[in-house]
PDB file of C-alpha atoms in Angstrom:
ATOM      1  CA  UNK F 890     137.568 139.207 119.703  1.00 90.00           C
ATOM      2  CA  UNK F 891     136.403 141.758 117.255  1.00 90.00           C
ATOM      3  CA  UNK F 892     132.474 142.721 116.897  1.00 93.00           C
ATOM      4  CA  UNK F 893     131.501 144.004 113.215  1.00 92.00           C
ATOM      5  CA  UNK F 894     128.013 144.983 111.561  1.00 92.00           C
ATOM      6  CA  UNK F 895     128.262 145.005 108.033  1.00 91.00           C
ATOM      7  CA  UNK F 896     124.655 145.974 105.692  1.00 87.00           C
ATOM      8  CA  UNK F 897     124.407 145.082 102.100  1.00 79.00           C
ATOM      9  CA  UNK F 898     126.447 147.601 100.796  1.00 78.00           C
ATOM     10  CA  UNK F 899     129.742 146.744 102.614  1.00 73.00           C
ATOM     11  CA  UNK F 900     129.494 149.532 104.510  1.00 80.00           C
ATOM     12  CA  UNK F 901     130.711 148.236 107.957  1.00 86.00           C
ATOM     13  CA  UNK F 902     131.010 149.514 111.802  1.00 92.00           C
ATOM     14  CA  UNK F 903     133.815 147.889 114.109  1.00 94.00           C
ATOM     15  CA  UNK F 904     133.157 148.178 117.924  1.00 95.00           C
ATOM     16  CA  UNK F 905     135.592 150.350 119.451  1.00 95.00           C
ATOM     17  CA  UNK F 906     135.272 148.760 123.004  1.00 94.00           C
ATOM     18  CA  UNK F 907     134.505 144.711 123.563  1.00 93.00           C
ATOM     19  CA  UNK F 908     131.602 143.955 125.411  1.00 94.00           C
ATOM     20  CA  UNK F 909     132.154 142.544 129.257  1.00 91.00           C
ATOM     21  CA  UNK F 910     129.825 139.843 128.459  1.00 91.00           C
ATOM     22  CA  UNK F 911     127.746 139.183 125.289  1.00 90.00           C
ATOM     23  CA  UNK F 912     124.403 137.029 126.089  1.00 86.00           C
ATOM     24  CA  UNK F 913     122.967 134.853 123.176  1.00 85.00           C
ATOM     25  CA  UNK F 914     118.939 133.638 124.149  1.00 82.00           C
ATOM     26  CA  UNK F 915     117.831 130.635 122.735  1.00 78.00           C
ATOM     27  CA  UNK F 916     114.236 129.189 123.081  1.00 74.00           C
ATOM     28  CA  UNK F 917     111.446 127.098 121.842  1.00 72.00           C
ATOM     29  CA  UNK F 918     108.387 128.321 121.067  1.00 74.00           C
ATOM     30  CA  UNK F 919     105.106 126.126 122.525  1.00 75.00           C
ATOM     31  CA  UNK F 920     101.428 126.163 123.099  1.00 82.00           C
ATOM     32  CA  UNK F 921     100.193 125.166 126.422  1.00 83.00           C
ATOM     33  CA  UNK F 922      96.487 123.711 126.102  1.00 82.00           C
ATOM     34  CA  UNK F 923      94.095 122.333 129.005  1.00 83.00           C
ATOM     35  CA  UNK F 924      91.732 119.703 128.519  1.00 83.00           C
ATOM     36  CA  UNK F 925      89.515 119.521 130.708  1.00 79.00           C
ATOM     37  CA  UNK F 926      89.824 115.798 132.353  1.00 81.00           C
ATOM     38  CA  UNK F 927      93.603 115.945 131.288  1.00 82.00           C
ATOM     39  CA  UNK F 928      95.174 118.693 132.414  1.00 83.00           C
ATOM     40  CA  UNK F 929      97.438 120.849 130.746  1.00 84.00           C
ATOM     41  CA  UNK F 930      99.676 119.363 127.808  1.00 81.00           C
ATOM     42  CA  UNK F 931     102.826 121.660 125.724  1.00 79.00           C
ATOM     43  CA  UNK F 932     103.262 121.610 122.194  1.00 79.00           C
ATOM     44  CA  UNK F 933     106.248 122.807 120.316  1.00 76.00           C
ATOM     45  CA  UNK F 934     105.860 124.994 117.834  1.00 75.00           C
ATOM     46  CA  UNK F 935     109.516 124.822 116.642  1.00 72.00           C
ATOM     47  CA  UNK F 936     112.542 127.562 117.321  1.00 73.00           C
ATOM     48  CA  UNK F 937     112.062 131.034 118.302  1.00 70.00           C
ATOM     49  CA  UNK F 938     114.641 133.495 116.971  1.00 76.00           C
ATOM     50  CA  UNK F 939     118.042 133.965 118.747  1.00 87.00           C
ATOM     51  CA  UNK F 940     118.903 137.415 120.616  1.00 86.00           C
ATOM     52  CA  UNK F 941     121.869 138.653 120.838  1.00 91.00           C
ATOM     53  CA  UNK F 942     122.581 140.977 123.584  1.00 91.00           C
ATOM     54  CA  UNK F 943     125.905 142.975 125.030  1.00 94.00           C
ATOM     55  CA  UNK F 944     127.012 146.514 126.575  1.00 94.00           C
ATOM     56  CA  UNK F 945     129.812 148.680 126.007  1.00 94.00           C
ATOM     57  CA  UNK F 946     130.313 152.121 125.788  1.00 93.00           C
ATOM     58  CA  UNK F 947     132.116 154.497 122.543  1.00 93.00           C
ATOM     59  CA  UNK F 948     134.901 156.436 124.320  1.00 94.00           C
ATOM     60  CA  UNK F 949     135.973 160.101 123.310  1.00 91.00           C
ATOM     61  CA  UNK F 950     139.492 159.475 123.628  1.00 90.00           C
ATOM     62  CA  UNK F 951     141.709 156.517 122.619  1.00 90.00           C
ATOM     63  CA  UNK F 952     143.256 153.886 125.386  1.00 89.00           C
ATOM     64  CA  UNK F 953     145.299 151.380 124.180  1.00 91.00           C
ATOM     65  CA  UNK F 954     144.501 149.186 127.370  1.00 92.00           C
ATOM     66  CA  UNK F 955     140.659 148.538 125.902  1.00 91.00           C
ATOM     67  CA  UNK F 956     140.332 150.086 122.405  1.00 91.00           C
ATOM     68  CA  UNK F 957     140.466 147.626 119.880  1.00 92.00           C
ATOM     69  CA  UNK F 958     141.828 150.082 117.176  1.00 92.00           C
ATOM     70  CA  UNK F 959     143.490 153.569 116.961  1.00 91.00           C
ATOM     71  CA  UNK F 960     141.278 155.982 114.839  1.00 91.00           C
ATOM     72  CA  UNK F 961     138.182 156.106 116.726  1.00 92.00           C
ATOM     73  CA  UNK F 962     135.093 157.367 115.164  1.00 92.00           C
ATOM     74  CA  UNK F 963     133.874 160.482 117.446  1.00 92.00           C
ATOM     75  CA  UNK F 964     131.160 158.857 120.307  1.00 93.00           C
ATOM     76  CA  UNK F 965     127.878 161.376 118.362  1.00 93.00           C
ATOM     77  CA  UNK F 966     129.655 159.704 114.746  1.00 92.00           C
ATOM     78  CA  UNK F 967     129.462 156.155 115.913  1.00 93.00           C
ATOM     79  CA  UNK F 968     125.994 156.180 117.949  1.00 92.00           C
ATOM     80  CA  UNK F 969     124.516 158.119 114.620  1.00 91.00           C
ATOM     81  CA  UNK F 970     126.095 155.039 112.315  1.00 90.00           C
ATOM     82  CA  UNK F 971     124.340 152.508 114.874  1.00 91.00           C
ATOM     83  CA  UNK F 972     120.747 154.524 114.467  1.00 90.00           C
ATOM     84  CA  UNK F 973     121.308 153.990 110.913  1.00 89.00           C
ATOM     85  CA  UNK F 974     121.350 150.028 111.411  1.00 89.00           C
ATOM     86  CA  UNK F 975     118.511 150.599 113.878  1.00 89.00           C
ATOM     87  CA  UNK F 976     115.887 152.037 111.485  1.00 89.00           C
ATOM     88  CA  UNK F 977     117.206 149.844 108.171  1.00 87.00           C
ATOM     89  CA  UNK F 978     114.754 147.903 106.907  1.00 88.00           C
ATOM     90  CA  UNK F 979     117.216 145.347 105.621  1.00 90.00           C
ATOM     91  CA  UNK F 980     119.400 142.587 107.637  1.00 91.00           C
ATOM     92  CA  UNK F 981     123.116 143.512 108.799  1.00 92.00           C
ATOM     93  CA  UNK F 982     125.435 140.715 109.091  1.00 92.00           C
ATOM     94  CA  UNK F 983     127.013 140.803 112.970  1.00 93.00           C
ATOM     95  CA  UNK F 984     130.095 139.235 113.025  1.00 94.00           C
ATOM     96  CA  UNK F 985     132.409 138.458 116.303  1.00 93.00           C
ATOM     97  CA  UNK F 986     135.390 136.696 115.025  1.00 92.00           C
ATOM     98  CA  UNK F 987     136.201 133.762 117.604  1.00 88.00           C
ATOM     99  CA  UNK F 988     132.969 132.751 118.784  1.00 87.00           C
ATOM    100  CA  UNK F 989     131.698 131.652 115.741  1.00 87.00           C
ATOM    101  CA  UNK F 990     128.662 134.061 115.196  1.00 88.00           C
ATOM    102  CA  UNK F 991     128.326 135.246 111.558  1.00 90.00           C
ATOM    103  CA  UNK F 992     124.862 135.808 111.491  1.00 91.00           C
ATOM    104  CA  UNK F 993     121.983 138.725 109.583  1.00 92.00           C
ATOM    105  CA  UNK F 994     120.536 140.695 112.601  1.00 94.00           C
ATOM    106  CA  UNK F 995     118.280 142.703 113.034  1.00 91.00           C
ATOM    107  CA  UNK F 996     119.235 146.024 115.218  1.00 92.00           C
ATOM    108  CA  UNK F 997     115.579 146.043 117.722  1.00 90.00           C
ATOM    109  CA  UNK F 998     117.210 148.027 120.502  1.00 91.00           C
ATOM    110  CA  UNK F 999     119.513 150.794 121.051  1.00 92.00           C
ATOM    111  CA  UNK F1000     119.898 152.872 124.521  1.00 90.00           C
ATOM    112  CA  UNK F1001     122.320 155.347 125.033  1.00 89.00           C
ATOM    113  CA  UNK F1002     123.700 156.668 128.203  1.00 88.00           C
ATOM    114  CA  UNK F1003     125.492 159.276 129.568  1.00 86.00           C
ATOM    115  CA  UNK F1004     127.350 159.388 132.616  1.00 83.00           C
ATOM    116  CA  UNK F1005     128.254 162.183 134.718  1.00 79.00           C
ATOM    117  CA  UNK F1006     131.691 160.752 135.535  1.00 74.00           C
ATOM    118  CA  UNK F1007     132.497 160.347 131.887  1.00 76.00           C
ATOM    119  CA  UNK F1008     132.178 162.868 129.904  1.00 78.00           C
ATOM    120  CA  UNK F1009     132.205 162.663 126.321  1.00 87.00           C
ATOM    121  CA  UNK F1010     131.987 158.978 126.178  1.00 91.00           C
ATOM    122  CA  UNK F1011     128.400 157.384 125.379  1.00 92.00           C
ATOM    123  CA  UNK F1012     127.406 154.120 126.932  1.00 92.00           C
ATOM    124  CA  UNK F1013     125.195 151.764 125.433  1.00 94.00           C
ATOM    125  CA  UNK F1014     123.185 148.392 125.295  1.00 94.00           C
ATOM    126  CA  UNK F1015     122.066 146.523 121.809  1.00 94.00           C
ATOM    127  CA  UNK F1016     120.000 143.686 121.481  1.00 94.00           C
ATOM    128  CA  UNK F1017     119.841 142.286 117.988  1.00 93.00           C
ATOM    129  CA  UNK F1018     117.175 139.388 116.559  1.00 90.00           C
ATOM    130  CA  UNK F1019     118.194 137.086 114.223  1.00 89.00           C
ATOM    131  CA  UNK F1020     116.597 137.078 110.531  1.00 86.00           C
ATOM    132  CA  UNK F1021     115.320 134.083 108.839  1.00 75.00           C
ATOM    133  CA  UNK F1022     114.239 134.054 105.680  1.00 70.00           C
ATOM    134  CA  UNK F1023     110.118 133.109 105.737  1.00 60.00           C
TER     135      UNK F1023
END
């Protein structure tokens, strides 16, 4: 499995590390309403977006055993390249080859850590929302 987020341009940024897990939230949106001798009755109000959510961390120093490719980008490089997607204003297309997500996202969350334990390295958590077009 390989994660990418590509913008319009073609520019693209390949996730050093895969994700332990990667979450994907479905729901439907609905209206409860209460009439009065009734009770309470739900109404759809058809699909929320999707979320998309994983963890990993960019690592200072290459490790065959979890890197997915060689010539790392630097941990500041790569979490700089990832603010960039944050505060676009236009849809990147997040791709992880063999799960069959090829969608445009929406970068809504970035956190960084850092961890005493591991220096250098910068840990973080993404959640991207699905775009639709109105």
């Amino acid at each position: 499995m390989d994660i990418y987020l590509i913008d319009g341009t073609r520019n693209f940024f390949h996730f050093p590390v895969n994700p332990e897990e990667i979450t994907i939230s479905r729901s439907k949106g609905y209206e409860t309403i209460n009439m009065l001798e009734y009770g309470e009755f739900d109404f759809t109000l058809g699909d929320k977006i999707k979320e998309i959510t994983f963890s990993s961390f960019f690592p200072k120093d290459y490790d065959p055993s979890y890197c997915r490719y060689s010539n790392l980008p630097t941990p500041r490089a790569a979490t700089n390249q990832l603010n960039q997607f944050l505060v676009s204003k236009k849809p990147a297309q997040l791709v992880i080859t063999g799960t069959g997500v090829n969608v445009p996202v929406y970068l809504i969350t970035y956190n960084t850590t850092f961890r005493g334990g591991e220096p250098d390295d910068i840990s973080f958590d993404l959640t991207f929302r699905t775009w639709r077009d109105a």
